[in-house]
């Protein structure tokens, strides 16, 4: 065991615990003689960006210390060897996880009492613009009066800022919401899910998706992504129903916020004759004028009896570009009937009466993290925020902005709907072939001439984005697979995949073949790595590992570079095809709260942001030169660009067409179900929706 660090003002450090990215010590604060818990993060030498984020998170955590259900923060700093630390209250009675391990599950009414207390703490945090990110029984400490105290508030965010180079996850799989497991951004509803999962665990003694002895962790993750949580027995029906609803796969199907969940728990207490726990919520009195997130303008409130309703939320801040405020109008009204209708006015996509509603980004993505290990021959270390050499210059001109202010003509007409048998996710068009990834672990080849499925092959678990290159079909899923498009023979090329982006150097005419001589397949293989494979031989060439904080998602290939989105800091990496390091890191402009999508042509790179805007990046200057508002809400977009049109999916079930010549929306197509992916050529557009891939022909606009 290494010796404890030296921290001025603290003595008698004794290690009492270790987590994924921090070590905890019991210590004495010399000046006042009180016992404290010192949490020292494992990563050292924060860069300037991470240091600023650490300071912001510490201030935000300290601003919650007034709350009776939050572990108060006393101080923070950096050790002599460069590791961030926090000083907080020390509670010798341990956590509720310790109590369950020692004495078994809690009675349901005690667990509900805890749930109301913690819901109030979360409500206060959310009102201050802060998420917990890693709520679990281990982080619920028992206070001196027996009350629940929520600890580690924001620690996961600090881990995101400081510890991404260690390989540790900043969430606990057993209580992580599906959107987090998929690599999407967390929001208030993510904490709602974790609180419901925690209450379930306190009552049942086991998490809702517990694994059996010897069961692979991947199997547990699959259940968490796809299966309904186990329903509690021996508790009031209303409580069992509430916890199942709060752990819904789709965030929109959960209670509207922590306060809403707390009020619903109060109603369970009331209707079963139990004492109703006070729900302490609201914003911190005297909060800083510039907090780290939106702040609700209200004083602390005791909610003892009120009907369940979503809490008030602060208005969305106006986005700014180079110091200017952009007017972001509301999206246009939805069409009265689904656009792209067939004969007789039938909608372009007909929902199955028995099938489940597909989630946005319906591909079944499995983020394993440290569960599997990637074996590579050579690794090139890429520092995305390491200094001036890796960052693009600040824009010298403000990007133009285009808003929606009118109804638009039909952007395309529906040619056919091709059933593929299950939830269709990714789609790719190469030459005469259209390939679709399907949720039943297959890929299908569609013949554009007949609009029929010509072949279906096994693709392994969780097939995601796919591309044809070097005479093979490449599918990025739980494994990167090279498939013979004629007979379906599969060769596994690497493991530990995220099901994220994939691209090839020979997909578009004009893309330069790199120095290896053969075309290459570039795939996002984890949150922080991009693999390069020889598309002909399948040989692994090397991996580009992004250090300093990354959550890589989508990738596109342009004339001479690969472009990779990093949702961790809303940036775009430019990696030359014949290099193993980035030539530029471009900060994207927009109120991003989710996944990014990217598509490239020879002259421009187009990035769809989750706030309903599309950013155009000039490949000559590495600057964002235009922002186009396409509407919709905060959701996972998809995008496909050609020289003549850019096609973007909006979360309100529309396909939007942008004219690259004017950087303006020129048409839309409405659907009656969500759109998952889009691919395009100058003459055809293909979108996946539910269990079909829809073939469209661009209109002459």
XYZ file of C-alpha atoms in Angstrom, residues 292-587:
296
model
C -21.821 25.802 -13.474
C -25.286 25.199 -14.884
C -28.836 26.596 -15.086
C -30.247 27.619 -11.730
C -33.916 27.653 -10.807
C -34.848 30.951 -9.166
C -36.373 29.714 -5.928
C -35.561 29.420 -2.238
C -35.315 26.090 -0.397
C -38.742 24.559 0.016
C -40.291 21.889 2.209
C -42.745 19.780 0.231
C -44.786 17.758 2.703
C -47.927 17.128 0.686
C -48.446 17.935 -2.970
C -49.660 16.164 -6.067
C -46.903 14.623 -8.134
C -45.886 16.963 -10.939
C -42.718 17.771 -12.852
C -40.548 20.400 -11.175
C -40.132 23.811 -12.750
C -37.079 24.059 -14.945
C -34.945 26.976 -15.941
C -35.289 28.209 -19.506
C -32.720 27.058 -22.009
C -29.882 29.545 -22.317
C -29.546 31.290 -25.641
C -26.593 29.921 -27.616
C -23.787 32.292 -28.426
C -21.377 32.336 -31.334
C -18.202 34.419 -31.093
C -19.837 36.729 -28.569
C -23.109 37.096 -30.476
C -26.441 35.739 -29.318
C -28.279 33.632 -31.860
C -32.035 33.786 -32.072
C -33.096 30.159 -32.127
C -36.728 30.006 -33.215
C -39.028 27.130 -32.473
C -39.114 24.371 -35.083
C -41.909 24.548 -37.647
C -45.185 22.835 -36.854
C -45.355 19.145 -37.669
C -47.143 18.348 -40.920
C -50.794 17.507 -40.609
C -50.191 14.167 -42.307
C -47.035 12.157 -42.516
C -44.958 13.324 -45.424
C -43.792 10.786 -47.939
C -47.214 9.144 -47.934
C -47.934 6.328 -50.328
C -51.089 5.699 -52.291
C -54.250 6.389 -50.400
C -52.498 8.668 -47.937
C -50.832 5.843 -46.001
C -47.896 7.077 -43.947
C -44.417 6.431 -45.189
C -43.685 4.239 -42.186
C -46.409 2.236 -40.497
C -45.780 1.331 -36.850
C -46.158 -2.284 -35.875
C -49.081 -2.677 -33.477
C -47.259 -5.328 -31.485
C -43.653 -4.245 -31.704
C -41.909 -2.073 -29.164
C -41.357 1.590 -29.827
C -37.790 1.885 -31.010
C -35.541 4.121 -29.001
C -33.785 7.030 -30.587
C -30.485 5.724 -31.857
C -32.152 2.324 -31.934
C -28.970 0.373 -32.500
C -28.228 -1.808 -29.516
C -24.977 -0.282 -28.439
C -23.030 -2.013 -25.710
C -20.342 -0.007 -23.987
C -18.169 -2.509 -22.167
C -15.317 -0.244 -21.053
C -12.924 -2.338 -19.025
C -14.836 -5.607 -19.387
C -12.945 -6.594 -22.539
C -9.387 -5.813 -23.570
C -8.255 -4.540 -26.952
C -5.061 -6.146 -28.238
C -3.164 -3.904 -30.636
C 0.285 -4.077 -32.149
C 1.086 -0.378 -32.117
C -0.482 2.511 -30.261
C -0.093 6.141 -31.207
C -0.787 8.500 -28.328
C -2.812 11.515 -29.325
C -3.171 14.412 -26.919
C -6.304 16.239 -27.917
C -5.844 19.072 -25.469
C -2.126 18.963 -24.970
C -1.177 22.388 -26.278
C -1.235 24.850 -29.094
C 0.017 22.362 -31.667
C -3.034 20.117 -31.345
C -5.736 22.723 -31.234
C -7.211 24.541 -34.172
C -6.814 28.311 -34.203
C -9.691 30.339 -32.899
C -12.184 31.262 -35.603
C -11.292 34.534 -37.228
C -14.837 35.066 -38.471
C -18.182 34.397 -36.885
C -20.120 31.577 -38.534
C -23.250 32.483 -40.381
C -26.460 31.235 -38.824
C -29.606 30.058 -40.518
C -32.922 29.590 -38.714
C -36.178 27.926 -39.641
C -38.809 30.521 -40.335
C -41.134 28.967 -42.886
C -42.809 25.786 -44.001
C -40.807 23.830 -46.529
C -41.595 21.764 -49.606
C -41.197 18.014 -49.720
C -37.468 17.308 -49.852
C -37.870 13.826 -51.322
C -40.488 11.292 -52.340
C -40.763 7.784 -50.964
C -39.874 5.129 -53.520
C -40.296 2.059 -51.309
C -40.220 0.669 -47.793
C -38.143 -2.463 -47.420
C -38.934 -4.640 -44.368
C -35.825 -6.071 -42.740
C -37.498 -8.114 -40.001
C -36.486 -6.295 -36.818
C -35.373 -2.904 -35.596
C -33.175 -1.405 -38.316
C -30.423 0.870 -37.121
C -27.400 1.690 -39.259
C -27.467 1.988 -43.052
C -24.665 2.362 -45.580
C -24.651 2.822 -49.358
C -21.604 1.789 -51.363
C -21.822 1.428 -55.126
C -24.771 -0.775 -56.003
C -25.255 -2.127 -52.489
C -27.288 -0.888 -49.542
C -26.436 -2.534 -46.227
C -28.559 -2.348 -43.067
C -27.714 -3.422 -39.502
C -30.650 -5.122 -37.792
C -31.313 -5.672 -34.083
C -31.629 -9.461 -34.473
C -27.828 -9.576 -34.873
C -27.899 -9.679 -38.664
C -27.052 -7.444 -41.585
C -29.114 -7.305 -44.761
C -28.138 -6.297 -48.278
C -30.879 -4.459 -50.148
C -30.930 -4.350 -53.941
C -31.768 -0.732 -54.888
C -33.023 -1.856 -58.296
C -35.761 -4.073 -56.834
C -36.055 -2.596 -53.321
C -35.906 -6.102 -51.893
C -33.599 -7.826 -49.427
C -31.088 -9.765 -51.506
C -29.132 -11.412 -48.676
C -29.046 -11.608 -44.889
C -26.006 -12.668 -42.874
C -25.203 -13.186 -39.219
C -23.252 -10.187 -37.945
C -22.502 -11.127 -34.347
C -23.806 -9.361 -31.294
C -24.987 -5.777 -31.456
C -24.216 -4.866 -35.075
C -23.912 -1.125 -35.471
C -22.497 1.197 -38.123
C -21.162 -0.587 -41.173
C -19.264 0.069 -44.372
C -18.128 -1.903 -47.422
C -14.454 -1.595 -48.297
C -11.688 -3.672 -49.824
C -14.163 -6.271 -51.045
C -15.541 -6.897 -47.542
C -18.357 -5.660 -45.355
C -17.118 -4.244 -42.050
C -19.513 -4.046 -39.091
C -18.725 -2.296 -35.812
C -20.572 -3.908 -32.914
C -19.556 -5.854 -29.841
C -16.739 -6.962 -32.121
C -15.336 -5.481 -35.299
C -16.244 -8.046 -37.954
C -15.071 -8.434 -41.530
C -17.780 -10.214 -43.541
C -17.597 -11.662 -47.040
C -20.530 -9.952 -48.822
C -21.053 -12.989 -51.056
C -21.277 -15.879 -48.585
C -21.424 -14.168 -45.192
C -18.242 -15.757 -43.858
C -17.135 -13.813 -40.800
C -13.683 -12.955 -39.532
C -13.456 -11.218 -36.168
C -10.810 -8.540 -36.287
C -10.903 -7.087 -32.768
C -13.003 -6.968 -29.633
C -14.087 -4.420 -27.046
C -16.115 -2.447 -29.548
C -18.662 0.224 -28.715
C -20.810 -0.155 -31.797
C -19.829 3.419 -32.646
C -18.649 4.961 -35.908
C -16.867 3.328 -38.823
C -15.601 4.694 -42.143
C -13.348 3.653 -45.004
C -10.867 5.481 -47.194
C -12.255 4.111 -50.459
C -15.944 4.783 -49.838
C -16.128 8.166 -51.554
C -14.676 9.068 -54.871
C -11.824 11.464 -54.244
C -10.756 10.022 -50.906
C -6.999 9.575 -50.948
C -5.658 6.069 -50.367
C -3.112 6.332 -47.522
C 0.486 5.256 -47.615
C -0.209 1.568 -46.909
C -1.280 1.135 -50.532
C -4.592 -0.533 -49.667
C -7.779 1.182 -48.552
C -8.261 1.302 -44.803
C -11.160 0.907 -42.420
C -11.208 3.309 -39.483
C -13.438 2.347 -36.553
C -14.192 3.933 -33.193
C -13.332 1.025 -30.941
C -13.878 2.485 -27.492
C -14.578 5.791 -25.838
C -11.006 6.866 -26.481
C -9.559 4.871 -29.386
C -9.740 4.664 -33.176
C -8.486 1.517 -34.936
C -7.041 1.319 -38.442
C -7.317 -1.934 -40.404
C -6.149 -2.847 -43.882
C -9.464 -3.230 -45.694
C -8.123 -5.941 -48.020
C -6.095 -8.181 -45.721
C -7.896 -7.286 -42.503
C -4.601 -6.740 -40.722
C -4.643 -4.357 -37.795
C -2.367 -1.417 -38.506
C -2.425 0.611 -35.318
C -4.696 2.389 -32.879
C -4.944 6.070 -32.111
C -5.683 6.469 -28.417
C -7.052 9.842 -27.377
C -5.814 10.939 -23.983
C -6.835 13.775 -21.743
C -10.589 13.153 -21.869
C -12.533 11.639 -24.727
C -15.866 10.097 -25.577
C -15.503 9.285 -29.251
C -18.640 8.460 -31.204
C -18.898 9.115 -34.937
C -16.338 9.147 -37.729
C -16.297 10.248 -41.366
C -13.615 10.231 -44.053
C -12.980 13.239 -46.253
C -10.507 13.898 -49.039
C -7.405 13.552 -46.900
C -8.520 13.218 -43.281
C -10.680 11.274 -40.894
C -13.011 13.377 -38.753
C -14.001 12.032 -35.324
C -16.525 13.528 -32.895
C -15.666 13.783 -29.214
C -18.824 14.258 -27.168
C -16.817 14.733 -23.980
C -15.984 18.309 -24.905
C -18.108 18.820 -28.045
C -15.134 18.844 -30.364
C -14.147 17.419 -33.736
C -10.773 15.759 -34.279
C -9.071 15.948 -37.666
C -6.646 13.072 -38.267
C -4.818 12.943 -41.626
C -5.215 9.567 -43.305
C -1.456 9.031 -43.456
C -0.809 10.108 -39.867
C -1.266 8.787 -36.345
C -1.916 12.070 -34.634
C -4.436 14.850 -34.934
C -3.765 17.851 -37.085
C -6.490 19.891 -35.395
C -9.127 19.863 -32.686
C -12.130 22.004 -33.579
C -14.457 23.272 -30.870
